[in-house]
Amino acid sequence: MTGTAVARGAITGSGEPAQAAAGEPLLRVEDLQVRFRTAAGILPAVDGVGFELRSGETLGLVGESGSGKTVTSLALLRLLESPPAEIRAGRVLLEGRDLFTLGEREMADVRGRDASMIFQEPMTSLNPVLSVGYQIAEPLVRHLGMSQAAARARTVELLEQVGIPNPARAAADYPHRLSGGMRQRVMIALAIACKPKVLVADEPTTALDVTIQAQILALLVDLQQALGMSMLLITHDLAVIAETAHRVAVMYAGRIVEIAPVEAIFGAPRHPYTKGLLRSIPRIERTRESMLPEIPGTVPSLAALPPGCAFVDRCPRALERCRTDRPELAAMGHGHRASCWNPADA
Amino acid sequence: MTDAPAIAASLATAHESQARRVLKRFVHHHLALVGGCVVLALCLAALFAPAIAPHDPIRLDTSFRFLAPFQNPAYLLGTDELGRDTLSRLLYGGRISLTVGLVAMATTVLTGAVIGIVSGYLGGWVDTVLMRFVDTMLCFPQVFLLLVVAAFVPPTLLSISLIIGLTSWMEVARIVRSEILHLKQQDFVQAARALGAGGGRIMFRELLPNTMAPILVAATLKVAGAVLMESYISYLGYGVQPPLASWGNMLTNAQGYFDTVPWLAILPGVMITCTVMGFNFLGDGLRDALDPRLRMEG
Ligand SMILES: Nc1ncnc2c1ncn2[C@@H]1O[C@H](COP(=O)(O)OP(=O)(O)OP(=O)(O)O)[C@@H](O)[C@H]1O
Ligand SMILES: [Mg+2]
């Protein structure tokens, strides 16, 4: 029960975010389905994912490796390469505009201006042969039509804003001269340069040292509040979620199995998978790829998902019908939804 | 105990191969330096030919025909069958040959880089079509292509350069394409797309600068190849036309007198050899210097 204790502690640390986030939906994802055509067959990597992101809100997206978090986030900005990826169905509405119906040009205008993304690997996400300043100024010129001089001045401001010491010098530097933490700060500066409404951060701290992780996370939260952005924060780390997210979506085998305000997820999880995840918190922090010892068994192969609930073979509360009928996300009160035929008591 | 000699031997070979590698790089380095100096000297000589050349390269002086080198201080490297000063002709010929070499190289690199980038980045049917085209072009020997085109296009400096350039870009296209195939998988390309960069920007602003090292090496080697090609087609009579001097057509002229006045052939031959080797050494040196694997090895 150490897991619950950790979770409780974390919640008291993040008092009232759920209320603060009660804005109108800014981003709405409906029934997103992504498949990969591979030699091994067709993999339904994302199967019917839907959620809302309100303005100013942070939605945490958690789940084991391979559950489809990255694919979901890339699909939002239409960054998946197809083939092999194929978006089968779904809509992504950003302020009511369906991104899937936009032309390639219009979509490029959305990326970086209305919605930006930060990736996991700061070491390789910057162009090695272009100066930091050039890389940041580029979207400013392109999206906001700034002059070169104005963009250069703004670049230095941005570098300062993300906490880079001696920003004027850093702007002239090339990425290989910066540490991983500094590069991630540069990536963040790039992502927020045009003041996007939505920021998607795919494990922004996983590749960094533990001490740096906390700083980067604090920076993200600060910037989010300062700019009033909405954030989709993808992570393995439930402690991170507890500290930063207003609401949490839990993914398993390409589906969202539970979505609820952060207090509800940590205080009264309904899905047995979420309960298992919470019990394994300390271990998750330490080893990234490890299986969850609190949940016996392994994630089923996407190529051979059971017809019913994908979690059935590992579930301590499984019923007969779990094998045959797939549970849909069902409301469980107070913005809490879970897909389970036999949910745990609140 | 029996192992000791074996270990000693393997250590010795390890040492030796290490030493050999160092030696190789040292020699390479020096050759590259020599190549660079030769190239620089040739370029300066060509650039300042009007100032250096003692005579007008096309002025005839029939009273001084077939002078041997160092025979007459006014004609340091001798004269040809029409009494034209060989030194002046070599200098002006170098201008022509190097100009053709550089323009042809620029054509090659531009064409090759654009086709390589587009092919590698877009992939799919574009890639298939372009690479088929490359294969087709490579089926024909370059000289054959050159002569076929040269037979229809009137030979001017520009047309000769373009013809040479447009028949030798395939290798550059392949090099650039394979670089792009590797580069486009990298995270920074995804990141650039996530910030709204379009295809053109990614190809030419993000990826192209990353392929500069191999392009630079190829460019240097291509100058050498183009100088050689110019000599070749001029020698065959399709290239630079007299009375304009180029090293190639100087060779052609010398042909008839080879048994009696060999220096008329030897001198332009030496210039061609020096140029080709200079650029080749420089290119090899650049390759070593710019190869990231070697650089990391430090
Ligand atoms: N290019 C691809 N081709 C084929 N399958 C892919 C491809 N990209 C992702 N997948 C599959 O899609 C599934 C979901 O992957 P995804 O990267 O979204 O997981 P994730 O939740 O982000 O995992 P992690 O926590 O390790 O980042 C995986 O099973 C993966 O094998
Ligand atoms: Mg991922």
XYZ file of C-alpha atoms and ligand atoms in Angstrom:
676
model
C 0.000 0.000 0.000
C 3.021 2.277 -0.242
C 1.784 3.329 -3.646
C -1.378 4.860 -2.278
C 0.613 6.686 0.357
C 2.848 8.232 -2.276
C -0.174 9.174 -4.303
C -1.979 10.819 -1.378
C 1.098 12.863 -0.563
C 1.324 13.966 -4.127
C -2.285 15.044 -4.284
C -2.080 17.319 -1.275
C 0.822 18.971 -3.070
C -1.391 19.936 -5.978
C -4.467 21.263 -4.229
C -7.055 22.782 -6.548
C -5.978 22.294 -10.159
C -9.158 20.513 -11.180
C -11.225 23.639 -10.511
C -8.702 25.928 -12.157
C -9.101 23.907 -15.313
C -12.830 24.134 -15.714
C -12.632 26.006 -19.036
C -14.356 25.119 -22.317
C -12.776 22.342 -24.424
C -10.007 23.684 -26.614
C -8.966 20.410 -28.141
C -11.362 17.569 -28.683
C -10.281 14.162 -29.920
C -13.025 11.802 -31.038
C -12.704 8.111 -31.779
C -9.122 8.246 -33.024
C -8.027 5.040 -34.732
C -4.516 4.477 -36.022
C -3.215 1.307 -37.602
C 0.211 0.232 -38.732
C 0.602 -1.999 -41.726
C 3.632 -4.116 -40.977
C 5.122 -7.377 -42.136
C 3.730 -8.938 -38.955
C 0.192 -7.885 -39.870
C -2.026 -4.954 -39.122
C -1.435 -3.406 -35.704
C -4.280 -1.354 -34.242
C -1.902 0.874 -32.247
C -4.617 3.358 -31.295
C -8.175 2.144 -31.209
C -10.949 4.585 -30.480
C -9.182 7.116 -28.298
C -11.174 10.193 -27.336
C -10.609 12.977 -24.825
C -10.989 16.692 -24.296
C -8.420 19.241 -23.339
C -9.772 22.430 -21.799
C -7.941 25.707 -22.051
C -5.297 26.119 -19.378
C -5.567 22.484 -18.408
C -2.934 19.773 -18.169
C -4.068 16.326 -19.166
C -1.677 13.569 -18.177
C -1.486 10.547 -20.443
C 0.004 7.468 -18.805
C 0.413 3.840 -19.692
C 3.014 1.167 -20.153
C 5.493 1.170 -22.997
C 3.757 0.374 -26.265
C 0.300 1.395 -25.112
C 0.031 3.980 -27.902
C 0.776 7.271 -26.171
C 3.293 8.500 -28.702
C 1.229 7.355 -31.652
C -1.774 9.218 -30.246
C 0.183 12.432 -29.801
C 1.771 12.249 -33.247
C -1.593 11.532 -34.826
C -3.018 14.724 -33.279
C -0.606 16.851 -35.297
C -0.679 14.489 -38.275
C 2.990 13.732 -37.866
C 2.753 9.991 -38.428
C 4.342 8.766 -41.572
C 1.966 6.894 -43.803
C 2.698 4.268 -44.804
C 3.075 2.434 -42.450
C 0.661 4.456 -40.316
C -2.919 4.899 -41.375
C -5.488 7.021 -39.606
C -8.606 4.937 -39.902
C -11.159 7.159 -38.265
C -11.633 9.965 -35.857
C -11.626 13.712 -35.594
C -9.291 16.146 -33.910
C -11.014 19.444 -33.270
C -8.815 22.352 -32.302
C -11.095 25.257 -31.389
C -13.774 23.571 -33.444
C -11.592 23.155 -36.551
C -11.125 19.567 -37.700
C -7.396 19.142 -38.252
C -7.893 15.984 -40.293
C -9.707 17.914 -43.011
C -7.044 20.597 -43.427
C -4.735 20.736 -46.414
C -1.051 20.001 -45.870
C -0.224 23.738 -46.026
C -2.869 24.728 -43.505
C -1.771 21.896 -41.245
C 1.821 23.155 -41.383
C 0.523 26.549 -40.275
C -1.193 24.961 -37.297
C 1.941 23.119 -36.208
C 4.180 25.268 -34.082
C 1.729 28.157 -34.044
C -1.527 26.784 -32.604
C -0.171 23.500 -31.296
C 3.437 22.575 -30.571
C 5.238 19.498 -29.477
C 8.235 18.649 -27.313
C 9.962 15.336 -27.753
C 11.725 12.919 -25.488
C 15.256 13.142 -26.888
C 16.704 16.624 -26.529
C 20.081 15.354 -27.716
C 18.851 14.572 -31.210
C 15.837 16.845 -31.636
C 17.837 19.908 -32.627
C 19.503 20.260 -35.995
C 23.223 19.747 -35.330
C 24.485 22.114 -38.027
C 22.243 25.115 -37.384
C 22.761 27.557 -34.555
C 20.305 27.567 -31.683
C 19.295 31.130 -32.460
C 18.622 30.368 -36.100
C 16.448 27.413 -35.183
C 14.320 29.436 -32.788
C 14.051 32.469 -35.050
C 12.892 30.335 -37.965
C 9.297 29.631 -36.820
C 8.969 33.230 -35.625
C 9.694 34.467 -39.122
C 7.570 31.823 -40.771
C 4.511 31.802 -38.508
C 4.435 35.333 -37.166
C 6.015 37.145 -40.116
C 8.627 38.770 -37.903
C 11.622 40.479 -39.459
C 14.974 38.749 -39.014
C 16.103 41.404 -36.562
C 12.920 41.230 -34.491
C 13.061 37.440 -34.488
C 16.644 37.493 -33.283
C 15.786 39.819 -30.421
C 12.771 37.681 -29.517
C 14.965 34.565 -29.591
C 17.175 35.957 -26.872
C 14.105 36.815 -24.787
C 12.767 33.305 -25.232
C 16.048 31.708 -24.218
C 16.031 33.888 -21.140
C 12.440 32.922 -20.421
C 13.303 29.211 -20.408
C 16.124 29.868 -17.958
C 19.202 29.638 -20.135
C 22.088 31.593 -18.651
C 23.776 34.050 -20.998
C 21.040 33.746 -23.653
C 22.741 35.965 -26.227
C 25.722 33.672 -26.312
C 23.612 30.518 -26.303
C 21.768 31.805 -29.367
C 25.006 31.859 -31.319
C 25.988 28.376 -30.115
C 25.447 25.080 -31.861
C 23.437 22.377 -30.112
C 26.382 20.069 -29.392
C 27.805 22.671 -27.047
C 24.776 22.464 -24.742
C 23.959 19.852 -22.112
C 20.861 17.681 -22.356
C 18.943 19.835 -19.894
C 19.879 23.007 -21.757
C 18.896 21.470 -25.062
C 15.510 20.524 -23.664
C 15.117 24.132 -22.550
C 15.920 25.191 -26.099
C 13.317 22.733 -27.397
C 10.800 24.252 -25.014
C 11.719 27.746 -26.176
C 11.158 26.569 -29.740
C 7.823 25.020 -28.890
C 6.455 28.083 -27.086
C 7.997 30.638 -29.454
C 4.703 31.364 -31.203
C 2.620 31.125 -28.018
C 0.681 28.007 -29.017
C -2.620 27.208 -27.347
C -1.785 23.544 -26.999
C 1.526 22.006 -26.043
C 2.047 18.280 -26.429
C 4.973 17.050 -24.360
C 5.938 13.432 -25.016
C 8.013 12.296 -22.046
C 9.867 15.605 -21.942
C 12.007 14.613 -18.975
C 12.584 10.880 -19.438
C 15.990 11.284 -21.067
C 17.296 13.701 -18.432
C 19.076 13.389 -15.087
C 16.758 13.200 -12.112
C 17.705 16.625 -10.751
C 17.234 18.226 -14.152
C 13.884 16.471 -14.596
C 12.338 18.412 -11.733
C 13.631 21.720 -13.104
C 12.314 21.095 -16.592
C 8.954 20.041 -15.232
C 8.734 23.144 -13.044
C 9.625 25.240 -16.080
C 6.862 23.635 -18.121
C 4.300 24.262 -15.408
C 5.418 27.881 -15.019
C 5.267 28.543 -18.720
C 1.918 26.856 -19.019
C 0.465 29.161 -16.387
C 2.191 32.247 -17.745
C 0.996 31.639 -21.287
C -2.338 30.023 -20.414
C -1.535 27.013 -22.568
C -3.215 23.639 -22.437
C -0.815 20.758 -22.114
C -1.000 17.108 -23.004
C 1.719 15.592 -20.863
C 2.767 12.068 -21.723
C 4.815 10.206 -19.179
C 5.602 6.908 -17.520
C 6.078 8.648 -14.258
C 2.980 8.803 -12.072
C 4.720 11.103 -9.602
C 5.094 13.639 -12.420
C 1.430 13.270 -13.231
C 0.463 13.778 -9.614
C 2.416 17.013 -9.464
C 1.390 18.589 -12.736
C -1.790 17.164 -14.222
C -5.340 18.327 -13.621
C -6.835 15.277 -15.213
C -5.371 11.910 -16.129
C -6.041 9.482 -18.959
C -4.745 5.937 -18.588
C -3.990 4.032 -21.782
C -3.742 0.306 -22.258
C -3.183 -1.499 -25.565
C -4.271 1.427 -27.699
C -7.332 2.478 -25.698
C -8.096 4.813 -22.862
C -9.247 2.611 -20.016
C -9.826 5.315 -17.426
C -9.973 9.086 -17.450
C -10.662 11.234 -14.414
C -9.534 14.242 -12.392
C -6.167 13.625 -10.794
C -7.569 13.259 -7.244
C -9.980 10.615 -8.396
C -7.323 8.647 -10.242
C -5.030 8.579 -7.231
C -7.721 8.513 -4.547
C -10.340 6.219 -6.027
C -9.192 4.476 -9.196
C -11.943 2.327 -10.738
C -10.101 0.331 -13.389
C -8.075 -2.632 -12.089
C -5.230 -1.650 -14.462
C -5.031 1.835 -12.953
C -4.971 0.294 -9.483
C -2.093 -1.933 -10.532
C -0.197 1.004 -12.017
C -0.557 2.978 -8.798
C 0.778 0.124 -6.718
C 3.924 0.015 -8.814
C 4.798 3.712 -8.601
C 8.218 3.460 -6.950
C 9.435 0.894 -9.426
C 8.162 2.759 -12.452
C 10.281 5.714 -11.534
C 13.425 3.699 -11.424
C 13.409 1.410 -14.405
C 11.682 2.605 -17.471
C 11.183 -0.507 -19.542
C 10.522 -2.892 -16.676
C 7.277 -4.763 -16.506
C 4.926 -3.938 -13.743
C 5.575 -6.431 -10.973
C 2.264 -5.594 -9.299
C 0.432 -6.659 -12.439
C 1.193 -10.228 -13.421
C 1.551 -11.121 -17.091
C 2.514 -8.975 -20.056
C 0.790 -6.590 -22.437
C -0.899 -8.623 -25.165
C 0.446 -8.323 -28.678
C -1.409 -5.729 -30.737
C -1.575 -8.233 -33.569
C -3.596 -10.646 -31.442
C -5.810 -8.707 -29.068
C -8.568 -10.692 -27.373
C -12.105 -9.877 -28.516
C -13.101 -8.615 -25.080
C -11.129 -6.461 -22.670
C -7.411 -6.373 -23.545
C -6.502 -6.503 -19.861
C -8.505 -9.625 -19.087
C -5.573 -12.046 -18.779
C -3.842 -9.916 -16.163
C -6.927 -8.752 -14.324
C -7.655 -9.884 -10.761
C -11.321 -8.887 -11.115
C -12.021 -10.467 -14.490
C -15.508 -11.840 -15.157
C -16.720 -14.240 -17.829
C -18.094 -11.479 -20.037
C -14.734 -9.639 -19.987
C -13.415 -12.285 -22.398
C -16.106 -11.767 -25.005
C -17.496 -8.234 -24.678
C -15.337 -5.167 -24.989
C -16.232 -2.643 -22.275
C -16.754 0.958 -23.431
C -15.730 3.987 -21.407
C -18.656 4.563 -19.061
C -19.372 7.523 -16.813
C -18.784 6.834 -13.135
C -19.696 10.299 -11.852
C -17.765 13.563 -11.352
C -16.027 13.497 -14.734
C -14.774 10.014 -13.969
C -14.994 7.450 -16.753
C -13.634 3.917 -16.943
C -14.019 0.969 -19.286
C -14.564 -2.004 -17.034
C -17.359 -4.515 -16.477
C -16.380 -4.981 -12.878
C -14.889 -1.691 -11.674
C -13.442 -1.336 -8.205
C -15.561 0.486 -5.642
C -15.177 4.214 -5.465
C 53.177 -18.993 -20.280
C 52.770 -20.186 -23.835
C 50.391 -17.301 -24.254
C 52.994 -14.666 -23.640
C 54.539 -14.606 -27.112
C 51.102 -14.671 -28.694
C 50.007 -11.718 -26.613
C 53.227 -9.913 -27.368
C 52.737 -10.606 -31.037
C 49.141 -9.402 -31.019
C 50.208 -6.325 -29.093
C 52.888 -5.732 -31.672
C 50.410 -6.019 -34.526
C 48.010 -3.781 -32.693
C 50.792 -1.282 -32.315
C 51.783 -1.689 -35.872
C 48.292 -1.209 -37.241
C 47.904 1.803 -34.989
C 51.171 3.197 -36.249
C 50.216 2.432 -39.778
C 46.924 4.204 -39.367
C 48.642 7.248 -37.953
C 51.201 7.144 -40.730
C 48.464 6.809 -43.287
C 46.604 9.754 -41.939
C 49.823 11.735 -41.691
C 50.701 11.026 -45.295
C 47.167 11.725 -46.335
C 47.220 14.936 -44.466
C 50.414 16.003 -46.206
C 49.189 14.992 -49.610
C 46.041 16.990 -48.958
C 48.182 19.951 -48.003
C 50.251 19.575 -51.156
C 47.038 19.202 -53.146
C 45.647 22.341 -51.568
C 48.817 24.306 -52.390
C 48.848 23.084 -55.979
C 45.190 23.988 -56.401
C 45.756 27.406 -54.888
C 48.771 28.070 -57.105
C 46.874 26.984 -60.222
C 43.902 29.141 -59.358
C 46.096 32.184 -58.696
C 47.996 31.623 -61.920
C 44.758 31.364 -63.862
C 43.276 34.378 -62.128
C 46.280 36.596 -62.762
C 47.197 35.147 -66.157
C 46.932 38.529 -67.942
C 49.396 40.041 -65.466
C 51.836 37.127 -65.418
C 51.816 35.997 -69.021
C 54.802 37.440 -70.902
C 53.037 37.374 -74.278
C 49.662 37.434 -75.938
C 48.743 33.738 -76.078
C 47.371 33.902 -79.613
C 49.946 36.204 -81.157
C 51.912 34.435 -83.896
C 55.643 34.999 -84.352
C 56.789 32.778 -87.183
C 60.402 33.768 -86.696
C 60.431 31.862 -83.406
C 58.773 28.522 -84.141
C 59.452 25.388 -82.106
C 61.686 27.048 -79.574
C 62.655 24.577 -76.841
C 62.146 25.524 -73.204
C 64.854 27.740 -71.718
C 66.330 28.278 -75.168
C 65.272 31.905 -75.341
C 64.696 33.955 -72.191
C 61.839 35.822 -73.885
C 60.021 32.509 -74.435
C 60.760 30.731 -71.189
C 58.901 27.512 -71.966
C 59.441 27.678 -75.705
C 57.007 28.229 -78.576
C 54.722 26.078 -80.667
C 54.423 25.414 -84.382
C 53.047 28.924 -84.995
C 55.553 30.603 -82.724
C 53.089 31.259 -79.904
C 54.512 31.484 -76.394
C 53.881 28.183 -74.559
C 54.014 29.669 -71.050
C 51.361 32.252 -71.924
C 49.238 29.628 -73.588
C 49.511 27.355 -70.547
C 48.439 30.189 -68.270
C 45.492 31.211 -70.416
C 44.677 27.564 -71.100
C 44.579 27.019 -67.353
C 42.017 29.781 -67.108
C 39.831 28.024 -69.621
C 40.327 24.558 -68.168
C 39.689 25.639 -64.587
C 36.661 27.690 -65.572
C 35.193 24.705 -67.352
C 36.093 22.550 -64.338
C 34.410 24.867 -61.844
C 31.290 25.571 -63.884
C 30.897 21.874 -64.659
C 31.381 21.053 -60.975
C 28.745 23.600 -59.957
C 26.335 22.113 -62.478
C 27.076 18.608 -61.278
C 26.691 19.454 -57.620
C 23.519 21.476 -58.080
C 21.826 18.854 -60.222
C 23.073 15.938 -58.168
C 22.205 17.503 -54.818
C 18.699 18.540 -55.836
C 17.894 15.167 -57.382
C 19.454 13.305 -54.458
C 17.571 15.306 -51.840
C 14.209 15.173 -53.548
C 14.592 11.488 -54.280
C 15.705 10.568 -50.775
C 13.258 12.767 -48.904
C 10.111 12.158 -50.899
C 10.749 8.455 -51.502
C 7.969 6.445 -53.103
C 7.425 6.702 -56.831
C 9.417 9.932 -57.119
C 12.425 8.083 -55.777
C 11.824 5.128 -58.059
C 11.549 7.274 -61.174
C 14.581 9.417 -60.356
C 16.772 6.468 -59.460
C 15.781 4.650 -62.651
C 16.840 7.757 -64.505
C 20.179 7.725 -62.689
C 20.685 4.065 -63.564
C 19.886 4.781 -67.200
C 22.356 7.645 -67.342
C 24.999 5.446 -65.747
C 24.485 2.777 -68.410
C 26.229 4.949 -70.964
C 29.903 5.793 -70.588
C 30.252 9.502 -69.912
C 32.507 10.040 -72.923
C 29.873 8.548 -75.171
C 27.205 10.875 -73.788
C 29.577 13.797 -74.071
C 30.424 13.138 -77.678
C 26.811 12.541 -78.671
C 25.675 15.820 -77.159
C 28.783 17.695 -78.306
C 28.074 16.623 -81.877
C 24.792 18.566 -81.789
C 25.580 21.530 -79.566
C 27.988 24.172 -80.824
C 31.025 24.157 -78.530
C 31.235 27.259 -76.389
C 32.786 27.450 -72.951
C 29.382 27.447 -71.320
C 27.946 24.629 -73.397
C 31.015 22.464 -72.808
C 30.826 23.072 -69.056
C 27.118 22.338 -68.933
C 27.474 19.199 -71.012
C 30.208 17.880 -68.746
C 28.235 18.860 -65.655
C 25.000 17.325 -66.852
C 26.619 14.006 -67.670
C 28.369 13.511 -64.345
C 25.891 14.364 -61.568
C 24.645 10.816 -60.981
C 27.248 9.875 -58.437
C 26.565 13.029 -56.426
C 22.840 12.278 -56.537
C 23.468 8.815 -55.118
C 25.729 10.053 -52.361
C 23.298 12.779 -51.329
C 20.312 10.455 -51.516
C 21.878 7.900 -49.209
C 22.804 10.654 -46.760
C 19.240 11.946 -46.832
C 17.768 8.485 -46.299
C 19.791 8.268 -43.130
C 19.198 11.852 -42.021
C 15.462 11.948 -42.515
C 14.988 9.309 -39.821
C 16.536 11.606 -37.254
C 14.513 13.234 -34.515
C 15.298 16.773 -35.591
C 13.392 16.278 -38.836
C 10.309 15.189 -36.890
C 10.819 18.138 -34.554
C 11.066 20.567 -37.464
C 7.858 19.172 -38.913
C 6.171 19.518 -35.543
C 7.034 23.212 -35.651
C 5.374 23.634 -38.996
C 8.257 23.312 -41.450
C 7.117 22.155 -44.883
C 8.822 19.719 -47.229
C 10.848 22.304 -49.127
C 12.155 23.911 -45.985
C 13.068 20.580 -44.444
C 14.862 19.425 -47.573
C 16.831 22.560 -48.305
C 17.153 24.334 -44.963
C 17.375 21.458 -42.502
C 18.774 18.486 -44.421
C 20.960 20.089 -47.075
C 23.322 21.775 -44.582
C 23.817 18.363 -42.988
C 25.096 16.908 -46.249
C 27.632 19.652 -46.883
C 30.644 17.534 -45.980
C 30.119 14.776 -48.589
C 28.997 17.358 -51.142
C 32.167 19.369 -50.623
C 34.304 16.268 -51.067
C 32.424 15.222 -54.183
C 32.661 18.755 -55.567
C 36.437 18.795 -55.221
C 36.802 15.440 -56.924
C 34.400 16.543 -59.646
C 36.564 19.525 -60.576
C 39.390 17.090 -61.269
C 37.090 14.887 -63.324
C 35.743 17.838 -65.298
C 39.212 19.202 -66.118
C 40.125 15.772 -67.394
C 36.913 15.530 -69.411
C 37.461 18.953 -70.945
C 40.950 17.922 -72.054
C 39.526 14.737 -73.389
C 36.833 16.246 -75.563
C 39.045 19.149 -76.596
C 41.648 16.612 -77.584
C 39.046 14.855 -79.703
C 38.233 18.174 -81.301
C 34.758 18.719 -79.841
C 35.798 20.966 -77.012
C 37.420 24.365 -76.765
C 38.115 25.583 -80.296
C 41.347 27.194 -81.477
C 42.755 29.780 -81.420
C 41.515 29.834 -77.792
C 43.996 27.789 -75.769
C 42.997 25.015 -73.426
C 45.281 22.302 -72.134
C 43.264 19.784 -74.085
C 43.538 21.447 -77.463
C 47.215 22.228 -76.843
C 47.662 18.485 -76.599
C 45.798 18.027 -79.869
C 48.050 20.511 -81.623
C 51.144 18.865 -80.219
C 50.074 15.519 -81.613
C 51.666 16.035 -85.009
C 55.073 16.913 -83.622
C 55.304 14.467 -80.796
C 58.422 12.670 -82.036
C 60.327 15.871 -82.814
C 59.182 18.388 -80.170
C 57.764 16.306 -77.290
C 57.671 19.188 -74.773
C 54.700 20.693 -76.593
C 52.707 17.685 -75.432
C 54.474 17.122 -72.147
C 53.880 20.596 -70.730
C 50.061 20.674 -70.992
C 50.053 17.018 -69.953
C 51.926 17.908 -66.787
C 49.495 20.735 -66.072
C 46.490 18.444 -66.457
C 48.111 15.832 -64.236
C 48.987 18.394 -61.576
C 45.465 19.808 -61.556
C 43.753 16.443 -61.408
C 46.039 15.154 -58.693
C 45.878 18.399 -56.745
C 42.095 18.334 -56.616
C 42.020 14.614 -55.877
C 44.428 14.910 -52.965
C 42.495 17.857 -51.652
C 39.226 15.922 -51.943
C 40.642 12.883 -50.168
C 42.039 15.072 -47.439
C 38.691 16.792 -46.999
C 36.975 13.429 -46.811
C 39.254 12.332 -44.011
C 38.957 15.619 -42.217
C 35.183 15.775 -42.487
C 34.316 12.121 -41.922
C 32.519 12.173 -38.578
C 33.576 8.617 -37.727
C 37.238 9.483 -38.090
C 36.679 12.707 -36.245
C 35.089 10.941 -33.295
C 37.964 8.497 -33.159
C 39.997 11.652 -32.624
N 6.399 3.018 -37.229
C 5.766 1.996 -36.640
N 5.579 0.850 -37.309
C 4.943 -0.192 -36.733
N 4.459 -0.172 -35.486
C 4.621 0.931 -34.764
C 5.281 2.085 -35.302
N 5.290 3.057 -34.364
C 4.668 2.531 -33.290
N 4.253 1.267 -33.519
C 3.533 0.402 -32.589
O 2.497 1.131 -32.010
C 2.365 0.771 -30.642
C 2.284 1.982 -29.809
O 3.536 2.641 -29.783
P 3.797 3.985 -29.015
O 5.135 4.444 -29.456
O 2.663 4.900 -29.198
O 3.860 3.549 -27.500
P 4.130 4.458 -26.247
O 2.955 4.327 -25.370
O 4.521 5.811 -26.655
O 5.346 3.700 -25.607
P 6.607 4.302 -24.874
O 6.176 4.507 -23.491
O 7.637 3.211 -24.984
O 7.021 5.538 -25.582
C 3.549 -0.124 -30.305
O 3.086 -1.433 -30.173
C 4.453 -0.021 -31.476
O 5.015 -1.263 -31.739
Mg 6.335 6.914 -26.524
